[in-house]
Amino acid sequence: MDLVIFDCDGVMIDSEGIACATDAEALSEIGYPITMERVMERFAGVPANAMYATIEAEMGRALPAGFKDRVDQRILDKYRTELKPIEGIKEVLSEIRIKKCVASSSTPSKLALGLVETGVFDLVYPHVFSTVLVGRGKPHPDIFLYSARMMGVDVSKCVVVEDSVAGVTAAKAAGMRAIGFTGGSHCLPDHADKLIAAGADTVIDDMHLLPNALQ
């Protein structure tokens, strides 16, 4: 492999639990009752705009004005007080000697804040890509194809590290290998099975295992 493409949320920073819990709370408040686990199951790895479009279609009405901005602010506030890096990610980023980059469904501001608050940003800068740069988000392959092109690596030489079904699906659609990761605090006991079913070539539950998985 010549390039490792990391998802961010749930792979580099332990943020999926924060985001899914906040989304569930806010959606329930406006009459769309949903649990954190259900948000995780349905929408983890999917861009927020796509998630909200699905919810609006199911509700039969638009979300309240400014809803997304208010939810984003709640999440960002929690990032500053609750967010932690995935255990081992800093050591692994320093250990891996081949090219690496980040490809995330988060907006650039949310992505940057999460990486900065956890001390990971300097280890991946400037190779940080958001799905706002492409036409379609995960589970479409666009962001991974874009990342490979920007890094100058053929897709056959890329491996993606992903914690979501949408992300693994996108990686396989791009023609890349995929390593599923289940070490985030949000991952339920059956999560590895879901990633394998989505096409993951292997699954690890500890970031320290990544170098061996790459070999």
PDB file of C-alpha atoms in Angstrom:
ATOM      1  CA  MET A   1       0.000   0.000   0.000  1.00  0.00           C
ATOM      2  CA  ASP A   2       1.176   3.523  -0.843  1.00  0.00           C
ATOM      3  CA  LEU A   3      -1.556   5.537   0.904  1.00  0.00           C
ATOM      4  CA  VAL A   4      -3.604   5.129   4.078  1.00  0.00           C
ATOM      5  CA  ILE A   5      -6.825   7.145   4.055  1.00  0.00           C
ATOM      6  CA  PHE A   6      -8.271   7.711   7.519  1.00  0.00           C
ATOM      7  CA  ASP A   7     -11.828   8.608   8.285  1.00  0.00           C
ATOM      8  CA  CYS A   8     -11.910  11.134  11.125  1.00  0.00           C
ATOM      9  CA  ASP A   9     -14.957  10.695  13.371  1.00  0.00           C
ATOM     10  CA  GLY A  10     -14.749   7.400  15.219  1.00  0.00           C
ATOM     11  CA  VAL A  11     -11.323   6.577  13.764  1.00  0.00           C
ATOM     12  CA  MET A  12      -9.034   9.464  14.733  1.00  0.00           C
ATOM     13  CA  ILE A  13     -11.229  11.254  17.251  1.00  0.00           C
ATOM     14  CA  ASP A  14     -13.803   9.630  19.549  1.00  0.00           C
ATOM     15  CA  SER A  15     -16.598  11.909  18.391  1.00  0.00           C
ATOM     16  CA  GLU A  16     -19.355   9.691  16.986  1.00  0.00           C
ATOM     17  CA  GLY A  17     -20.967   9.166  20.397  1.00  0.00           C
ATOM     18  CA  ILE A  18     -21.049  12.923  20.978  1.00  0.00           C
ATOM     19  CA  ALA A  19     -22.497  13.687  17.548  1.00  0.00           C
ATOM     20  CA  CYS A  20     -25.065  10.874  17.500  1.00  0.00           C
ATOM     21  CA  ALA A  21     -26.290  11.640  21.026  1.00  0.00           C
ATOM     22  CA  THR A  22     -26.632  15.332  20.206  1.00  0.00           C
ATOM     23  CA  ASP A  23     -28.475  14.619  16.951  1.00  0.00           C
ATOM     24  CA  ALA A  24     -30.831  12.210  18.716  1.00  0.00           C
ATOM     25  CA  GLU A  25     -31.586  14.704  21.471  1.00  0.00           C
ATOM     26  CA  ALA A  26     -32.237  17.593  19.081  1.00  0.00           C
ATOM     27  CA  LEU A  27     -34.378  15.550  16.678  1.00  0.00           C
ATOM     28  CA  SER A  28     -36.456  14.140  19.519  1.00  0.00           C
ATOM     29  CA  GLU A  29     -37.083  17.685  20.752  1.00  0.00           C
ATOM     30  CA  ILE A  30     -38.734  18.656  17.461  1.00  0.00           C
ATOM     31  CA  GLY A  31     -40.991  15.609  17.238  1.00  0.00           C
ATOM     32  CA  TYR A  32     -38.788  13.027  15.543  1.00  0.00           C
ATOM     33  CA  PRO A  33     -38.111  10.569  18.388  1.00  0.00           C
ATOM     34  CA  ILE A  34     -34.903   8.627  17.828  1.00  0.00           C
ATOM     35  CA  THR A  35     -32.185   7.114  19.993  1.00  0.00           C
ATOM     36  CA  MET A  36     -28.440   7.642  19.774  1.00  0.00           C
ATOM     37  CA  GLU A  37     -28.040   3.989  18.766  1.00  0.00           C
ATOM     38  CA  ARG A  38     -30.515   4.393  15.919  1.00  0.00           C
ATOM     39  CA  VAL A  39     -28.778   7.546  14.660  1.00  0.00           C
ATOM     40  CA  MET A  40     -25.505   5.639  14.733  1.00  0.00           C
ATOM     41  CA  GLU A  41     -26.985   2.662  12.900  1.00  0.00           C
ATOM     42  CA  ARG A  42     -28.631   4.711  10.159  1.00  0.00           C
ATOM     43  CA  PHE A  43     -26.477   7.778   9.679  1.00  0.00           C
ATOM     44  CA  ALA A  44     -22.924   7.303  10.987  1.00  0.00           C
ATOM     45  CA  GLY A  45     -20.503   8.356   8.268  1.00  0.00           C
ATOM     46  CA  VAL A  46     -23.233  10.015   6.200  1.00  0.00           C
ATOM     47  CA  PRO A  47     -22.952  13.790   5.611  1.00  0.00           C
ATOM     48  CA  ALA A  48     -25.321  15.809   7.808  1.00  0.00           C
ATOM     49  CA  ASN A  49     -27.141  17.342   4.835  1.00  0.00           C
ATOM     50  CA  ALA A  50     -27.997  13.888   3.501  1.00  0.00           C
ATOM     51  CA  MET A  51     -29.160  12.735   6.940  1.00  0.00           C
ATOM     52  CA  TYR A  52     -31.400  15.764   7.386  1.00  0.00           C
ATOM     53  CA  ALA A  53     -32.835  15.379   3.876  1.00  0.00           C
ATOM     54  CA  THR A  54     -33.839  11.800   4.712  1.00  0.00           C
ATOM     55  CA  ILE A  55     -35.406  12.891   7.992  1.00  0.00           C
ATOM     56  CA  GLU A  56     -37.342  15.716   6.335  1.00  0.00           C
ATOM     57  CA  ALA A  57     -38.725  13.250   3.800  1.00  0.00           C
ATOM     58  CA  GLU A  58     -39.819  10.896   6.588  1.00  0.00           C
ATOM     59  CA  MET A  59     -41.341  13.730   8.632  1.00  0.00           C
ATOM     60  CA  GLY A  60     -43.124  15.189   5.620  1.00  0.00           C
ATOM     61  CA  ARG A  61     -41.992  18.693   6.540  1.00  0.00           C
ATOM     62  CA  ALA A  62     -38.871  20.812   6.682  1.00  0.00           C
ATOM     63  CA  LEU A  63     -36.738  21.002   9.771  1.00  0.00           C
ATOM     64  CA  PRO A  64     -37.069  24.262  11.742  1.00  0.00           C
ATOM     65  CA  ALA A  65     -35.103  27.223  10.435  1.00  0.00           C
ATOM     66  CA  GLY A  66     -31.540  27.191  11.719  1.00  0.00           C
ATOM     67  CA  PHE A  67     -31.850  23.663  13.116  1.00  0.00           C
ATOM     68  CA  LYS A  68     -28.613  22.355  11.597  1.00  0.00           C
ATOM     69  CA  ASP A  69     -26.614  25.354  12.785  1.00  0.00           C
ATOM     70  CA  ARG A  70     -27.915  24.961  16.336  1.00  0.00           C
ATOM     71  CA  VAL A  71     -27.080  21.251  16.400  1.00  0.00           C
ATOM     72  CA  ASP A  72     -23.615  21.931  15.006  1.00  0.00           C
ATOM     73  CA  GLN A  73     -23.012  24.505  17.739  1.00  0.00           C
ATOM     74  CA  ARG A  74     -24.068  22.037  20.439  1.00  0.00           C
ATOM     75  CA  ILE A  75     -21.636  19.475  19.035  1.00  0.00           C
ATOM     76  CA  LEU A  76     -18.791  21.978  18.780  1.00  0.00           C
ATOM     77  CA  ASP A  77     -19.376  23.089  22.374  1.00  0.00           C
ATOM     78  CA  LYS A  78     -19.121  19.470  23.519  1.00  0.00           C
ATOM     79  CA  TYR A  79     -15.974  18.992  21.420  1.00  0.00           C
ATOM     80  CA  ARG A  80     -14.249  21.619  23.562  1.00  0.00           C
ATOM     81  CA  THR A  81     -15.080  19.842  26.823  1.00  0.00           C
ATOM     82  CA  GLU A  82     -15.616  16.143  26.086  1.00  0.00           C
ATOM     83  CA  LEU A  83     -13.726  15.150  22.945  1.00  0.00           C
ATOM     84  CA  LYS A  84     -10.744  12.811  23.109  1.00  0.00           C
ATOM     85  CA  PRO A  85      -8.497  11.243  20.446  1.00  0.00           C
ATOM     86  CA  ILE A  86      -8.861   7.570  19.688  1.00  0.00           C
ATOM     87  CA  GLU A  87      -6.372   5.766  21.901  1.00  0.00           C
ATOM     88  CA  GLY A  88      -3.168   5.024  20.001  1.00  0.00           C
ATOM     89  CA  ILE A  89      -3.902   7.206  16.956  1.00  0.00           C
ATOM     90  CA  LYS A  90      -1.036   9.635  17.566  1.00  0.00           C
ATOM     91  CA  GLU A  91       1.524   6.864  17.980  1.00  0.00           C
ATOM     92  CA  VAL A  92       0.256   5.046  14.893  1.00  0.00           C
ATOM     93  CA  LEU A  93       0.313   8.182  12.734  1.00  0.00           C
ATOM     94  CA  SER A  94       3.931   8.734  13.736  1.00  0.00           C
ATOM     95  CA  GLU A  95       4.824   5.081  13.112  1.00  0.00           C
ATOM     96  CA  ILE A  96       3.320   4.693   9.639  1.00  0.00           C
ATOM     97  CA  ARG A  97       5.896   5.785   7.083  1.00  0.00           C
ATOM     98  CA  ILE A  98       3.820   5.720   3.909  1.00  0.00           C
ATOM     99  CA  LYS A  99       1.562   8.559   2.753  1.00  0.00           C
ATOM    100  CA  LYS A 100      -1.540   9.250   4.819  1.00  0.00           C
ATOM    101  CA  CYS A 101      -4.486  11.613   4.669  1.00  0.00           C
ATOM    102  CA  VAL A 102      -7.918  12.241   6.180  1.00  0.00           C
ATOM    103  CA  ALA A 103     -11.198  11.941   4.252  1.00  0.00           C
ATOM    104  CA  SER A 104     -14.253  12.884   6.290  1.00  0.00           C
ATOM    105  CA  SER A 105     -17.961  13.611   5.961  1.00  0.00           C
ATOM    106  CA  SER A 106     -17.609  16.450   8.483  1.00  0.00           C
ATOM    107  CA  THR A 107     -17.635  20.085   7.416  1.00  0.00           C
ATOM    108  CA  PRO A 108     -14.190  21.714   7.256  1.00  0.00           C
ATOM    109  CA  SER A 109     -14.700  23.774  10.428  1.00  0.00           C
ATOM    110  CA  LYS A 110     -15.963  20.822  12.472  1.00  0.00           C
ATOM    111  CA  LEU A 111     -13.237  18.584  11.067  1.00  0.00           C
ATOM    112  CA  ALA A 112     -10.475  21.057  11.862  1.00  0.00           C
ATOM    113  CA  LEU A 113     -11.761  21.765  15.375  1.00  0.00           C
ATOM    114  CA  GLY A 114     -11.965  18.068  16.221  1.00  0.00           C
ATOM    115  CA  LEU A 115      -8.426  17.418  15.040  1.00  0.00           C
ATOM    116  CA  VAL A 116      -7.034  20.510  16.770  1.00  0.00           C
ATOM    117  CA  GLU A 117      -8.781  19.873  20.094  1.00  0.00           C
ATOM    118  CA  THR A 118      -7.376  16.337  20.224  1.00  0.00           C
ATOM    119  CA  GLY A 119      -3.845  17.262  19.137  1.00  0.00           C
ATOM    120  CA  VAL A 120      -4.029  15.271  15.906  1.00  0.00           C
ATOM    121  CA  PHE A 121      -4.170  18.113  13.374  1.00  0.00           C
ATOM    122  CA  ASP A 122      -0.418  18.676  13.053  1.00  0.00           C
ATOM    123  CA  LEU A 123       0.124  14.969  12.348  1.00  0.00           C
ATOM    124  CA  VAL A 124      -2.051  15.010   9.207  1.00  0.00           C
ATOM    125  CA  TYR A 125      -1.939  18.608   7.944  1.00  0.00           C
ATOM    126  CA  PRO A 126      -2.284  19.626   5.121  1.00  0.00           C
ATOM    127  CA  HIS A 127      -3.765  16.400   3.781  1.00  0.00           C
ATOM    128  CA  VAL A 128      -7.263  16.823   5.238  1.00  0.00           C
ATOM    129  CA  PHE A 129     -10.247  16.460   2.882  1.00  0.00           C
ATOM    130  CA  SER A 130     -13.958  17.015   3.496  1.00  0.00           C
ATOM    131  CA  THR A 131     -16.868  15.748   1.408  1.00  0.00           C
ATOM    132  CA  VAL A 132     -17.824  19.385   0.720  1.00  0.00           C
ATOM    133  CA  LEU A 133     -15.064  19.168  -1.911  1.00  0.00           C
ATOM    134  CA  VAL A 134     -16.928  16.558  -3.961  1.00  0.00           C
ATOM    135  CA  GLY A 135     -20.353  16.091  -5.484  1.00  0.00           C
ATOM    136  CA  ARG A 136     -21.560  13.238  -3.300  1.00  0.00           C
ATOM    137  CA  GLY A 137     -20.799  12.100   0.213  1.00  0.00           C
ATOM    138  CA  LYS A 138     -20.385   8.591   1.593  1.00  0.00           C
ATOM    139  CA  PRO A 139     -21.557   5.892   0.820  1.00  0.00           C
ATOM    140  CA  HIS A 140     -20.553   7.173  -2.631  1.00  0.00           C
ATOM    141  CA  PRO A 141     -16.820   6.828  -3.396  1.00  0.00           C
ATOM    142  CA  ASP A 142     -16.208  10.449  -4.444  1.00  0.00           C
ATOM    143  CA  ILE A 143     -14.193  11.641  -1.418  1.00  0.00           C
ATOM    144  CA  PHE A 144     -11.875   8.633  -1.516  1.00  0.00           C
ATOM    145  CA  LEU A 145     -11.276   8.972  -5.244  1.00  0.00           C
ATOM    146  CA  TYR A 146     -10.602  12.677  -4.730  1.00  0.00           C
ATOM    147  CA  SER A 147      -8.166  11.946  -1.902  1.00  0.00           C
ATOM    148  CA  ALA A 148      -6.227   9.414  -3.964  1.00  0.00           C
ATOM    149  CA  ARG A 149      -6.017  11.851  -6.868  1.00  0.00           C
ATOM    150  CA  MET A 150      -4.810  14.704  -4.652  1.00  0.00           C
ATOM    151  CA  MET A 151      -2.207  12.435  -3.046  1.00  0.00           C
ATOM    152  CA  GLY A 152      -1.037  11.108  -6.410  1.00  0.00           C
ATOM    153  CA  VAL A 153      -1.710   7.445  -5.634  1.00  0.00           C
ATOM    154  CA  ASP A 154      -3.554   4.851  -7.716  1.00  0.00           C
ATOM    155  CA  VAL A 155      -6.710   3.496  -6.073  1.00  0.00           C
ATOM    156  CA  SER A 156      -5.303  -0.030  -6.147  1.00  0.00           C
ATOM    157  CA  LYS A 157      -2.558   1.125  -3.765  1.00  0.00           C
ATOM    158  CA  CYS A 158      -4.911   2.749  -1.238  1.00  0.00           C
ATOM    159  CA  VAL A 159      -6.351   1.352   1.981  1.00  0.00           C
ATOM    160  CA  VAL A 160      -9.119   3.093   3.932  1.00  0.00           C
ATOM    161  CA  VAL A 161      -9.596   2.919   7.710  1.00  0.00           C
ATOM    162  CA  GLU A 162     -13.295   3.338   8.490  1.00  0.00           C
ATOM    163  CA  ASP A 163     -15.679   2.822  11.394  1.00  0.00           C
ATOM    164  CA  SER A 164     -18.979   3.181   9.507  1.00  0.00           C
ATOM    165  CA  VAL A 165     -20.908   1.022   7.073  1.00  0.00           C
ATOM    166  CA  ALA A 166     -21.281   4.028   4.775  1.00  0.00           C
ATOM    167  CA  GLY A 167     -17.532   4.596   4.807  1.00  0.00           C
ATOM    168  CA  VAL A 168     -16.618   0.969   4.113  1.00  0.00           C
ATOM    169  CA  THR A 169     -19.182   0.894   1.306  1.00  0.00           C
ATOM    170  CA  ALA A 170     -17.631   4.020  -0.197  1.00  0.00           C
ATOM    171  CA  ALA A 171     -14.116   2.614   0.048  1.00  0.00           C
ATOM    172  CA  LYS A 172     -15.042  -0.605  -1.734  1.00  0.00           C
ATOM    173  CA  ALA A 173     -16.942   1.334  -4.405  1.00  0.00           C
ATOM    174  CA  ALA A 174     -13.728   3.299  -4.998  1.00  0.00           C
ATOM    175  CA  GLY A 175     -11.840   0.050  -5.610  1.00  0.00           C
ATOM    176  CA  MET A 176      -9.807   0.332  -2.415  1.00  0.00           C
ATOM    177  CA  ARG A 177      -9.125  -2.048   0.427  1.00  0.00           C
ATOM    178  CA  ALA A 178     -10.902  -1.291   3.690  1.00  0.00           C
ATOM    179  CA  ILE A 179      -9.948  -1.897   7.301  1.00  0.00           C
ATOM    180  CA  GLY A 180     -12.910  -1.640   9.642  1.00  0.00           C
ATOM    181  CA  PHE A 181     -12.321  -0.073  13.047  1.00  0.00           C
ATOM    182  CA  THR A 182     -14.505  -0.785  16.091  1.00  0.00           C
ATOM    183  CA  GLY A 183     -12.471   0.835  18.857  1.00  0.00           C
ATOM    184  CA  GLY A 184     -14.626   3.949  19.226  1.00  0.00           C
ATOM    185  CA  SER A 185     -16.780   4.288  22.336  1.00  0.00           C
ATOM    186  CA  HIS A 186     -19.916   4.345  20.162  1.00  0.00           C
ATOM    187  CA  CYS A 187     -19.397   0.884  18.633  1.00  0.00           C
ATOM    188  CA  LEU A 188     -21.872  -1.807  19.684  1.00  0.00           C
ATOM    189  CA  PRO A 189     -20.949  -5.524  19.998  1.00  0.00           C
ATOM    190  CA  ASP A 190     -22.245  -6.401  16.521  1.00  0.00           C
ATOM    191  CA  HIS A 191     -20.477  -3.550  14.752  1.00  0.00           C
ATOM    192  CA  ALA A 192     -17.632  -5.665  13.398  1.00  0.00           C
ATOM    193  CA  ASP A 193     -20.138  -7.989  11.712  1.00  0.00           C
ATOM    194  CA  LYS A 194     -21.784  -5.011  10.011  1.00  0.00           C
ATOM    195  CA  LEU A 195     -18.470  -3.725   8.681  1.00  0.00           C
ATOM    196  CA  ILE A 196     -17.525  -7.158   7.347  1.00  0.00           C
ATOM    197  CA  ALA A 197     -20.940  -7.445   5.688  1.00  0.00           C
ATOM    198  CA  ALA A 198     -20.343  -4.045   4.058  1.00  0.00           C
ATOM    199  CA  GLY A 199     -17.105  -5.350   2.537  1.00  0.00           C
ATOM    200  CA  ALA A 200     -14.321  -4.636   5.035  1.00  0.00           C
ATOM    201  CA  ASP A 201     -11.277  -6.788   4.291  1.00  0.00           C
ATOM    202  CA  THR A 202     -10.478  -7.052   7.983  1.00  0.00           C
ATOM    203  CA  VAL A 203     -11.582  -5.421  11.246  1.00  0.00           C
ATOM    204  CA  ILE A 204      -9.530  -4.231  14.210  1.00  0.00           C
ATOM    205  CA  ASP A 205     -10.718  -3.005  17.593  1.00  0.00           C
ATOM    206  CA  ASP A 206      -7.472  -1.374  18.733  1.00  0.00           C
ATOM    207  CA  MET A 207      -5.635   1.304  16.747  1.00  0.00           C
ATOM    208  CA  HIS A 208      -2.298  -0.153  17.849  1.00  0.00           C
ATOM    209  CA  LEU A 209      -3.111  -3.146  15.602  1.00  0.00           C
ATOM    210  CA  LEU A 210      -3.240  -1.022  12.446  1.00  0.00           C
ATOM    211  CA  PRO A 211       0.441  -1.270  11.404  1.00  0.00           C
ATOM    212  CA  ASN A 212       0.253  -5.070  11.447  1.00  0.00           C
ATOM    213  CA  ALA A 213      -3.083  -5.011   9.617  1.00  0.00           C
ATOM    214  CA  LEU A 214      -1.513  -2.873   6.881  1.00  0.00           C
ATOM    215  CA  GLN A 215       1.305  -5.393   6.468  1.00  0.00           C
TER     216      GLN A 215
END
